[in-house]
Amino acid sequence: MSRYMMNKFIRAVEMSTANVNAYVADTEGFVDGWLAGGAGPDAVADDRVLTPEEREAFVNRDYGTLYGLGAHPYLLWHFTEAVYEHEYTEGFGWRELVERYRAAITPYGEVDDIP
């Protein structure tokens, strides 16, 4: 498990509107591009590594699994909010996202209970 890399990826996405838009538009392509771009244009990227389960959770935008894998809850919430904000409609807004988020993370318990 690479909690640091999950949190680093979360920050990379949520701190930039351009990155949020790119991630939402092509989630798998963005994840793979980020993983490949770690060391620089002339060096092999070995500093950006996610487990297959972490990568899959990012590709599927599965914030419940990311929480269970140990993503920082504060960073994860802001990431989730940024990624889903564009989907707000008359019947789905911030409150519904909060409820969906709570339901997804509740099975994993409190942060201190995550192995």
PDB file of N, CA, C and O in Angstrom, residues 68-104:
ATOM      1  N   GLY A  68     -10.771   3.274   2.419  1.00  0.00           N
ATOM      2  CA  GLY A  68     -10.412   2.003   3.041  1.00  0.00           C
ATOM      3  C   GLY A  68      -8.943   1.653   2.863  1.00  0.00           C
ATOM      4  O   GLY A  68      -8.353   0.978   3.710  1.00  0.00           O
ATOM      5  N   LEU A  69      -8.343   2.116   1.789  1.00  0.00           N
ATOM      6  CA  LEU A  69      -6.920   1.866   1.533  1.00  0.00           C
ATOM      7  C   LEU A  69      -6.020   2.840   2.286  1.00  0.00           C
ATOM      8  O   LEU A  69      -4.803   2.695   2.261  1.00  0.00           O
ATOM      9  N   GLY A  70      -6.606   3.840   2.913  1.00  0.00           N
ATOM     10  CA  GLY A  70      -5.826   4.730   3.747  1.00  0.00           C
ATOM     11  C   GLY A  70      -5.606   6.126   3.220  1.00  0.00           C
ATOM     12  O   GLY A  70      -4.766   6.860   3.748  1.00  0.00           O
ATOM     13  N   ALA A  71      -6.342   6.535   2.189  1.00  0.00           N
ATOM     14  CA  ALA A  71      -6.218   7.918   1.728  1.00  0.00           C
ATOM     15  C   ALA A  71      -6.597   8.861   2.865  1.00  0.00           C
ATOM     16  O   ALA A  71      -7.499   8.572   3.656  1.00  0.00           O
ATOM     17  N   HIS A  72      -5.903   9.973   2.962  1.00  0.00           N
ATOM     18  CA  HIS A  72      -6.169  10.942   4.030  1.00  0.00           C
ATOM     19  C   HIS A  72      -7.596  11.461   3.881  1.00  0.00           C
ATOM     20  O   HIS A  72      -7.982  11.942   2.810  1.00  0.00           O
ATOM     21  N   PRO A  73      -8.418  11.369   4.925  1.00  0.00           N
ATOM     22  CA  PRO A  73      -9.839  11.724   4.801  1.00  0.00           C
ATOM     23  C   PRO A  73     -10.082  13.174   4.392  1.00  0.00           C
ATOM     24  O   PRO A  73     -11.004  13.449   3.627  1.00  0.00           O
ATOM     25  N   TYR A  74      -9.290  14.097   4.891  1.00  0.00           N
ATOM     26  CA  TYR A  74      -9.470  15.505   4.519  1.00  0.00           C
ATOM     27  C   TYR A  74      -9.164  15.716   3.037  1.00  0.00           C
ATOM     28  O   TYR A  74      -9.952  16.331   2.312  1.00  0.00           O
ATOM     29  N   LEU A  75      -8.042  15.188   2.588  1.00  0.00           N
ATOM     30  CA  LEU A  75      -7.680  15.323   1.175  1.00  0.00           C
ATOM     31  C   LEU A  75      -8.692  14.603   0.289  1.00  0.00           C
ATOM     32  O   LEU A  75      -9.074  15.108  -0.768  1.00  0.00           O
ATOM     33  N   LEU A  76      -9.109  13.412   0.725  1.00  0.00           N
ATOM     34  CA  LEU A  76     -10.037  12.612  -0.079  1.00  0.00           C
ATOM     35  C   LEU A  76     -11.381  13.315  -0.246  1.00  0.00           C
ATOM     36  O   LEU A  76     -11.963  13.295  -1.331  1.00  0.00           O
ATOM     37  N   TRP A  77     -11.885  13.956   0.817  1.00  0.00           N
ATOM     38  CA  TRP A  77     -13.157  14.654   0.685  1.00  0.00           C
ATOM     39  C   TRP A  77     -13.041  15.795  -0.333  1.00  0.00           C
ATOM     40  O   TRP A  77     -13.891  15.947  -1.198  1.00  0.00           O
ATOM     41  N   HIS A  78     -11.997  16.583  -0.240  1.00  0.00           N
ATOM     42  CA  HIS A  78     -11.847  17.703  -1.176  1.00  0.00           C
ATOM     43  C   HIS A  78     -11.631  17.218  -2.608  1.00  0.00           C
ATOM     44  O   HIS A  78     -12.129  17.838  -3.552  1.00  0.00           O
ATOM     45  N   PHE A  79     -10.935  16.125  -2.774  1.00  0.00           N
ATOM     46  CA  PHE A  79     -10.771  15.488  -4.079  1.00  0.00           C
ATOM     47  C   PHE A  79     -12.137  15.052  -4.613  1.00  0.00           C
ATOM     48  O   PHE A  79     -12.496  15.351  -5.760  1.00  0.00           O
ATOM     49  N   THR A  80     -12.902  14.357  -3.776  1.00  0.00           N
ATOM     50  CA  THR A  80     -14.226  13.870  -4.183  1.00  0.00           C
ATOM     51  C   THR A  80     -15.132  15.033  -4.564  1.00  0.00           C
ATOM     52  O   THR A  80     -15.812  14.996  -5.592  1.00  0.00           O
ATOM     53  N   GLU A  81     -15.119  16.058  -3.758  1.00  0.00           N
ATOM     54  CA  GLU A  81     -15.947  17.234  -4.032  1.00  0.00           C
ATOM     55  C   GLU A  81     -15.548  17.876  -5.366  1.00  0.00           C
ATOM     56  O   GLU A  81     -16.399  18.210  -6.187  1.00  0.00           O
ATOM     57  N   ALA A  82     -14.258  18.025  -5.616  1.00  0.00           N
ATOM     58  CA  ALA A  82     -13.790  18.636  -6.864  1.00  0.00           C
ATOM     59  C   ALA A  82     -14.158  17.792  -8.075  1.00  0.00           C
ATOM     60  O   ALA A  82     -14.575  18.312  -9.109  1.00  0.00           O
ATOM     61  N   VAL A  83     -14.032  16.482  -7.938  1.00  0.00           N
ATOM     62  CA  VAL A  83     -14.279  15.579  -9.063  1.00  0.00           C
ATOM     63  C   VAL A  83     -15.768  15.476  -9.391  1.00  0.00           C
ATOM     64  O   VAL A  83     -16.147  15.360 -10.555  1.00  0.00           O
ATOM     65  N   TYR A  84     -16.613  15.536  -8.394  1.00  0.00           N
ATOM     66  CA  TYR A  84     -18.052  15.360  -8.620  1.00  0.00           C
ATOM     67  C   TYR A  84     -18.831  16.668  -8.726  1.00  0.00           C
ATOM     68  O   TYR A  84     -20.008  16.654  -9.071  1.00  0.00           O
ATOM     69  N   GLU A  85     -18.196  17.795  -8.447  1.00  0.00           N
ATOM     70  CA  GLU A  85     -18.884  19.079  -8.454  1.00  0.00           C
ATOM     71  C   GLU A  85     -19.569  19.369  -9.790  1.00  0.00           C
ATOM     72  O   GLU A  85     -20.667  19.905  -9.832  1.00  0.00           O
ATOM     73  N   HIS A  86     -18.934  18.981 -10.879  1.00  0.00           N
ATOM     74  CA  HIS A  86     -19.504  19.245 -12.208  1.00  0.00           C
ATOM     75  C   HIS A  86     -20.768  18.434 -12.479  1.00  0.00           C
ATOM     76  O   HIS A  86     -21.485  18.698 -13.428  1.00  0.00           O
ATOM     77  N   GLU A  87     -21.068  17.430 -11.635  1.00  0.00           N
ATOM     78  CA  GLU A  87     -22.241  16.581 -11.836  1.00  0.00           C
ATOM     79  C   GLU A  87     -23.468  17.057 -11.059  1.00  0.00           C
ATOM     80  O   GLU A  87     -24.516  16.426 -11.109  1.00  0.00           O
ATOM     81  N   TYR A  88     -23.326  18.152 -10.339  1.00  0.00           N
ATOM     82  CA  TYR A  88     -24.464  18.660  -9.582  1.00  0.00           C
ATOM     83  C   TYR A  88     -25.606  19.009 -10.533  1.00  0.00           C
ATOM     84  O   TYR A  88     -25.401  19.631 -11.570  1.00  0.00           O
ATOM     85  N   THR A  89     -26.803  18.589 -10.152  1.00  0.00           N
ATOM     86  CA  THR A  89     -28.007  18.881 -10.925  1.00  0.00           C
ATOM     87  C   THR A  89     -29.092  19.315  -9.947  1.00  0.00           C
ATOM     88  O   THR A  89     -28.859  19.400  -8.740  1.00  0.00           O
ATOM     89  N   GLU A  90     -30.275  19.506 -10.446  1.00  0.00           N
ATOM     90  CA  GLU A  90     -31.408  19.865  -9.590  1.00  0.00           C
ATOM     91  C   GLU A  90     -31.633  18.819  -8.496  1.00  0.00           C
ATOM     92  O   GLU A  90     -31.884  19.139  -7.354  1.00  0.00           O
ATOM     93  N   GLY A  91     -31.502  17.539  -8.838  1.00  0.00           N
ATOM     94  CA  GLY A  91     -31.766  16.473  -7.873  1.00  0.00           C
ATOM     95  C   GLY A  91     -30.532  15.912  -7.189  1.00  0.00           C
ATOM     96  O   GLY A  91     -30.626  15.030  -6.340  1.00  0.00           O
ATOM     97  N   PHE A  92     -29.354  16.375  -7.588  1.00  0.00           N
ATOM     98  CA  PHE A  92     -28.114  15.877  -6.993  1.00  0.00           C
ATOM     99  C   PHE A  92     -27.170  17.039  -6.775  1.00  0.00           C
ATOM    100  O   PHE A  92     -26.681  17.650  -7.726  1.00  0.00           O
ATOM    101  N   GLY A  93     -26.936  17.349  -5.525  1.00  0.00           N
ATOM    102  CA  GLY A  93     -26.052  18.455  -5.199  1.00  0.00           C
ATOM    103  C   GLY A  93     -25.109  18.076  -4.079  1.00  0.00           C
ATOM    104  O   GLY A  93     -24.851  16.893  -3.832  1.00  0.00           O
ATOM    105  N   TRP A  94     -24.617  19.098  -3.410  1.00  0.00           N
ATOM    106  CA  TRP A  94     -23.615  18.903  -2.376  1.00  0.00           C
ATOM    107  C   TRP A  94     -24.102  17.977  -1.268  1.00  0.00           C
ATOM    108  O   TRP A  94     -23.397  17.071  -0.851  1.00  0.00           O
ATOM    109  N   ARG A  95     -25.324  18.182  -0.792  1.00  0.00           N
ATOM    110  CA  ARG A  95     -25.858  17.343   0.303  1.00  0.00           C
ATOM    111  C   ARG A  95     -25.945  15.876  -0.104  1.00  0.00           C
ATOM    112  O   ARG A  95     -25.625  14.986   0.686  1.00  0.00           O
ATOM    113  N   GLU A  96     -26.366  15.625  -1.321  1.00  0.00           N
ATOM    114  CA  GLU A  96     -26.460  14.238  -1.792  1.00  0.00           C
ATOM    115  C   GLU A  96     -25.067  13.617  -1.920  1.00  0.00           C
ATOM    116  O   GLU A  96     -24.880  12.436  -1.620  1.00  0.00           O
ATOM    117  N   LEU A  97     -24.095  14.405  -2.342  1.00  0.00           N
ATOM    118  CA  LEU A  97     -22.727  13.907  -2.428  1.00  0.00           C
ATOM    119  C   LEU A  97     -22.197  13.564  -1.042  1.00  0.00           C
ATOM    120  O   LEU A  97     -21.562  12.527  -0.846  1.00  0.00           O
ATOM    121  N   VAL A  98     -22.483  14.414  -0.062  1.00  0.00           N
ATOM    122  CA  VAL A  98     -22.046  14.143   1.315  1.00  0.00           C
ATOM    123  C   VAL A  98     -22.652  12.826   1.793  1.00  0.00           C
ATOM    124  O   VAL A  98     -21.952  11.980   2.365  1.00  0.00           O
ATOM    125  N   GLU A  99     -23.924  12.619   1.553  1.00  0.00           N
ATOM    126  CA  GLU A  99     -24.576  11.380   1.994  1.00  0.00           C
ATOM    127  C   GLU A  99     -24.007  10.167   1.270  1.00  0.00           C
ATOM    128  O   GLU A  99     -23.786   9.118   1.878  1.00  0.00           O
ATOM    129  N   ARG A 100     -23.759  10.292  -0.017  1.00  0.00           N
ATOM    130  CA  ARG A 100     -23.177   9.191  -0.787  1.00  0.00           C
ATOM    131  C   ARG A 100     -21.766   8.880  -0.277  1.00  0.00           C
ATOM    132  O   ARG A 100     -21.385   7.720  -0.136  1.00  0.00           O
ATOM    133  N   TYR A 101     -21.010   9.926   0.022  1.00  0.00           N
ATOM    134  CA  TYR A 101     -19.652   9.774   0.539  1.00  0.00           C
ATOM    135  C   TYR A 101     -19.676   9.073   1.895  1.00  0.00           C
ATOM    136  O   TYR A 101     -18.933   8.118   2.129  1.00  0.00           O
ATOM    137  N   ARG A 102     -20.545   9.540   2.790  1.00  0.00           N
ATOM    138  CA  ARG A 102     -20.658   8.909   4.115  1.00  0.00           C
ATOM    139  C   ARG A 102     -21.000   7.432   4.000  1.00  0.00           C
ATOM    140  O   ARG A 102     -20.444   6.594   4.714  1.00  0.00           O
ATOM    141  N   ALA A 103     -21.949   7.118   3.134  1.00  0.00           N
ATOM    142  CA  ALA A 103     -22.347   5.722   2.967  1.00  0.00           C
ATOM    143  C   ALA A 103     -21.191   4.869   2.450  1.00  0.00           C
ATOM    144  O   ALA A 103     -21.050   3.702   2.839  1.00  0.00           O
ATOM    145  N   ALA A 104     -20.357   5.435   1.596  1.00  0.00           N
ATOM    146  CA  ALA A 104     -19.242   4.682   1.019  1.00  0.00           C
ATOM    147  C   ALA A 104     -18.111   4.450   2.019  1.00  0.00           C
ATOM    148  O   ALA A 104     -17.448   3.412   1.973  1.00  0.00           O
TER     149      ALA A 104
END
